[in-house]
């Protein structure tokens, strides 16, 4: 691996090179770069289309799986299909993410379609970070699609982070929850310059006792544009909460369109949304500690996106 590869992997997946233990799959420029399976986690390439199948055995506990993607070539579009099969009673952390280093004048793009089949009583933590860099004028585009099918009493925590440098992104997330299943989505996003970002989330709570929480926090700067469309549908006695908070700066534009739907008299579905500038009182307080306005803004933004 080259230094650029190491730097990207550190940023998007907290990896210092190849993990000494555990299963992993590193994809670079449209092809498998490194891969390792274990007895607990099997990773196999798909036939007929690009991508991998990740199978976590039943009752496995404490496993951590890395599946990052990096792009370092300008002018290429990478499309991958990954399917995750999480066995009953398993407990696993999956760290994904995509980093694009584009030094050219053409677009570099990664589109990923991830499907999760989460077995009964299984628990999964899924972390996906997106990042773009490079001195070239070519765009850095990321379009992730995530589908989750959660069986009875399963649990999923999803953390979706866009760090910086992504020219354009459309995130699509859909989940179907059976009885007792629980899901939490935490989304953090920063856009600047002329970047655009759209996030579509649909959660269908189909079983009694299912619950979901969608929390989105974002900052839009310069001339960037953001659109959020989270939707929670209660089809059974269930609970769901949607919360979208955004800071708008400069000439940016933000649209937040939360939608809730109840198709059962015992479904409790709530949404909140807020868009506003940085609180002036917070700015003034930090500036009394010796910070200039720009430094104070950065501190507030960093804390807001944590």
PDB file of C-alpha atoms in Angstrom, residues 172-291:
ATOM      1  CA  UNK A 172     -30.671   6.191   0.591  1.00  0.00           C
ATOM      2  CA  UNK A 173     -31.529   4.119   3.660  1.00  0.00           C
ATOM      3  CA  UNK A 174     -34.499   1.765   4.022  1.00  0.00           C
ATOM      4  CA  UNK A 175     -35.272  -0.514   6.958  1.00  0.00           C
ATOM      5  CA  UNK A 176     -38.024  -2.985   7.844  1.00  0.00           C
ATOM      6  CA  UNK A 177     -38.409  -3.896  11.516  1.00  0.00           C
ATOM      7  CA  UNK A 178     -40.161  -6.982  12.873  1.00  0.00           C
ATOM      8  CA  UNK A 179     -41.623  -7.332  16.377  1.00  0.00           C
ATOM      9  CA  UNK A 180     -39.325  -6.075  19.128  1.00  0.00           C
ATOM     10  CA  UNK A 181     -36.649  -4.892  16.700  1.00  0.00           C
ATOM     11  CA  UNK A 182     -34.874  -1.644  17.555  1.00  0.00           C
ATOM     12  CA  UNK A 183     -32.923   0.718  15.330  1.00  0.00           C
ATOM     13  CA  UNK A 184     -30.957   3.898  15.919  1.00  0.00           C
ATOM     14  CA  UNK A 185     -29.572   6.059  13.107  1.00  0.00           C
ATOM     15  CA  UNK A 186     -27.091   8.846  13.845  1.00  0.00           C
ATOM     16  CA  UNK A 187     -26.215  10.980  10.842  1.00  0.00           C
ATOM     17  CA  UNK A 188     -23.578  13.748  10.860  1.00  0.00           C
ATOM     18  CA  UNK A 189     -22.837  15.799   7.779  1.00  0.00           C
ATOM     19  CA  UNK A 190     -20.747  18.787   6.724  1.00  0.00           C
ATOM     20  CA  UNK A 191     -20.972  20.481   3.323  1.00  0.00           C
ATOM     21  CA  UNK A 192     -19.097  23.502   1.989  1.00  0.00           C
ATOM     22  CA  UNK A 193     -18.235  25.326  -1.252  1.00  0.00           C
ATOM     23  CA  UNK A 194     -20.725  24.210  -3.960  1.00  0.00           C
ATOM     24  CA  UNK A 195     -21.318  20.720  -2.574  1.00  0.00           C
ATOM     25  CA  UNK A 196     -24.729  19.053  -2.488  1.00  0.00           C
ATOM     26  CA  UNK A 197     -26.089  16.342  -0.206  1.00  0.00           C
ATOM     27  CA  UNK A 198     -29.399  14.517  -0.058  1.00  0.00           C
ATOM     28  CA  UNK A 199     -30.385  11.972   2.561  1.00  0.00           C
ATOM     29  CA  UNK A 200     -33.502   9.802   2.198  1.00  0.00           C
ATOM     30  CA  UNK A 201     -34.392   7.538   5.125  1.00  0.00           C
ATOM     31  CA  UNK A 202     -37.432   5.258   5.312  1.00  0.00           C
ATOM     32  CA  UNK A 203     -38.162   3.117   8.367  1.00  0.00           C
ATOM     33  CA  UNK A 204     -41.117   0.720   8.429  1.00  0.00           C
ATOM     34  CA  UNK A 205     -42.045  -0.541  11.890  1.00  0.00           C
ATOM     35  CA  UNK A 206     -44.098  -3.624  11.091  1.00  0.00           C
ATOM     36  CA  UNK A 207     -44.014  -5.564  14.352  1.00  0.00           C
ATOM     37  CA  UNK A 208     -45.380  -4.971  17.831  1.00  0.00           C
ATOM     38  CA  UNK A 209     -42.849  -3.350  20.136  1.00  0.00           C
ATOM     39  CA  UNK A 210     -40.556  -2.207  17.322  1.00  0.00           C
ATOM     40  CA  UNK A 211     -38.821   1.145  17.848  1.00  0.00           C
ATOM     41  CA  UNK A 212     -36.669   3.520  15.816  1.00  0.00           C
ATOM     42  CA  UNK A 213     -34.781   6.749  16.385  1.00  0.00           C
ATOM     43  CA  UNK A 214     -33.386   8.885  13.569  1.00  0.00           C
ATOM     44  CA  UNK A 215     -31.092  11.744  14.595  1.00  0.00           C
ATOM     45  CA  UNK A 216     -29.522  13.966  11.947  1.00  0.00           C
ATOM     46  CA  UNK A 217     -27.130  16.849  12.588  1.00  0.00           C
ATOM     47  CA  UNK A 218     -25.627  18.876   9.783  1.00  0.00           C
ATOM     48  CA  UNK A 219     -23.741  22.060   8.954  1.00  0.00           C
ATOM     49  CA  UNK A 220     -24.032  23.751   5.547  1.00  0.00           C
ATOM     50  CA  UNK A 221     -21.468  26.403   4.612  1.00  0.00           C
ATOM     51  CA  UNK A 222     -20.625  28.599   1.604  1.00  0.00           C
ATOM     52  CA  UNK A 223     -22.967  27.829  -1.326  1.00  0.00           C
ATOM     53  CA  UNK A 224     -23.705  24.214  -0.448  1.00  0.00           C
ATOM     54  CA  UNK A 225     -27.169  22.638  -0.577  1.00  0.00           C
ATOM     55  CA  UNK A 226     -28.642  19.964   1.701  1.00  0.00           C
ATOM     56  CA  UNK A 227     -31.940  18.079   1.562  1.00  0.00           C
ATOM     57  CA  UNK A 228     -33.130  15.709   4.310  1.00  0.00           C
ATOM     58  CA  UNK A 229     -36.148  13.472   3.915  1.00  0.00           C
ATOM     59  CA  UNK A 230     -36.514  11.081   6.885  1.00  0.00           C
ATOM     60  CA  UNK A 231     -39.722   9.042   7.033  1.00  0.00           C
ATOM     61  CA  UNK A 232     -41.014   6.761   9.803  1.00  0.00           C
ATOM     62  CA  UNK A 233     -44.055   4.556   9.241  1.00  0.00           C
ATOM     63  CA  UNK A 234     -45.743   2.814  12.172  1.00  0.00           C
ATOM     64  CA  UNK A 235     -47.705  -0.231  11.001  1.00  0.00           C
ATOM     65  CA  UNK A 236     -48.068  -1.794  14.467  1.00  0.00           C
ATOM     66  CA  UNK A 237     -47.962  -0.792  18.143  1.00  0.00           C
ATOM     67  CA  UNK A 238     -44.524   0.823  18.073  1.00  0.00           C
ATOM     68  CA  UNK A 239     -42.485   3.943  18.813  1.00  0.00           C
ATOM     69  CA  UNK A 240     -40.439   6.179  16.490  1.00  0.00           C
ATOM     70  CA  UNK A 241     -38.717   9.522  16.880  1.00  0.00           C
ATOM     71  CA  UNK A 242     -37.217  11.642  14.076  1.00  0.00           C
ATOM     72  CA  UNK A 243     -34.998  14.620  14.894  1.00  0.00           C
ATOM     73  CA  UNK A 244     -33.202  16.872  12.390  1.00  0.00           C
ATOM     74  CA  UNK A 245     -31.019  19.792  13.557  1.00  0.00           C
ATOM     75  CA  UNK A 246     -29.007  21.926  11.134  1.00  0.00           C
ATOM     76  CA  UNK A 247     -26.726  24.949  11.242  1.00  0.00           C
ATOM     77  CA  UNK A 248     -26.864  27.145   8.137  1.00  0.00           C
ATOM     78  CA  UNK A 249     -24.082  29.588   7.237  1.00  0.00           C
ATOM     79  CA  UNK A 250     -23.063  31.966   4.450  1.00  0.00           C
ATOM     80  CA  UNK A 251     -25.224  31.431   1.314  1.00  0.00           C
ATOM     81  CA  UNK A 252     -26.084  27.786   1.936  1.00  0.00           C
ATOM     82  CA  UNK A 253     -29.533  26.241   1.551  1.00  0.00           C
ATOM     83  CA  UNK A 254     -31.113  23.513   3.680  1.00  0.00           C
ATOM     84  CA  UNK A 255     -34.426  21.688   3.305  1.00  0.00           C
ATOM     85  CA  UNK A 256     -35.596  19.379   6.086  1.00  0.00           C
ATOM     86  CA  UNK A 257     -38.737  17.386   5.279  1.00  0.00           C
ATOM     87  CA  UNK A 258     -39.470  14.895   8.075  1.00  0.00           C
ATOM     88  CA  UNK A 259     -42.485  12.661   7.461  1.00  0.00           C
ATOM     89  CA  UNK A 260     -44.339  10.442   9.915  1.00  0.00           C
ATOM     90  CA  UNK A 261     -47.165   8.015   9.286  1.00  0.00           C
ATOM     91  CA  UNK A 262     -49.236   5.910  11.670  1.00  0.00           C
ATOM     92  CA  UNK A 263     -51.313   3.009  10.413  1.00  0.00           C
ATOM     93  CA  UNK A 264     -52.082   1.601  13.853  1.00  0.00           C
ATOM     94  CA  UNK A 265     -53.902   3.296  16.744  1.00  0.00           C
ATOM     95  CA  UNK A 266     -51.097   2.302  19.131  1.00  0.00           C
ATOM     96  CA  UNK A 267     -48.249   3.634  16.981  1.00  0.00           C
ATOM     97  CA  UNK A 268     -46.432   6.613  18.544  1.00  0.00           C
ATOM     98  CA  UNK A 269     -44.448   8.515  15.940  1.00  0.00           C
ATOM     99  CA  UNK A 270     -42.857  11.912  16.624  1.00  0.00           C
ATOM    100  CA  UNK A 271     -40.740  14.308  14.581  1.00  0.00           C
ATOM    101  CA  UNK A 272     -38.744  17.472  15.295  1.00  0.00           C
ATOM    102  CA  UNK A 273     -36.808  19.703  12.900  1.00  0.00           C
ATOM    103  CA  UNK A 274     -34.789  22.885  13.374  1.00  0.00           C
ATOM    104  CA  UNK A 275     -32.602  24.985  11.084  1.00  0.00           C
ATOM    105  CA  UNK A 276     -30.781  28.096  12.244  1.00  0.00           C
ATOM    106  CA  UNK A 277     -27.589  30.094  12.464  1.00  0.00           C
ATOM    107  CA  UNK A 278     -24.928  29.646  15.115  1.00  0.00           C
ATOM    108  CA  UNK A 279     -26.144  30.989  18.438  1.00  0.00           C
ATOM    109  CA  UNK A 280     -24.721  34.499  18.902  1.00  0.00           C
ATOM    110  CA  UNK A 281     -24.550  34.113  22.687  1.00  0.00           C
ATOM    111  CA  UNK A 282     -22.335  31.061  22.299  1.00  0.00           C
ATOM    112  CA  UNK A 283     -20.068  32.973  19.926  1.00  0.00           C
ATOM    113  CA  UNK A 284     -19.726  35.890  22.295  1.00  0.00           C
ATOM    114  CA  UNK A 285     -18.979  33.646  25.251  1.00  0.00           C
ATOM    115  CA  UNK A 286     -16.165  31.857  23.417  1.00  0.00           C
ATOM    116  CA  UNK A 287     -14.756  35.141  22.115  1.00  0.00           C
ATOM    117  CA  UNK A 288     -14.475  36.414  25.690  1.00  0.00           C
ATOM    118  CA  UNK A 289     -11.991  33.552  26.210  1.00  0.00           C
ATOM    119  CA  UNK A 290      -9.690  35.065  23.579  1.00  0.00           C
ATOM    120  CA  UNK A 291     -10.923  33.346  20.426  1.00  0.00           C
TER     121      UNK A 291
END
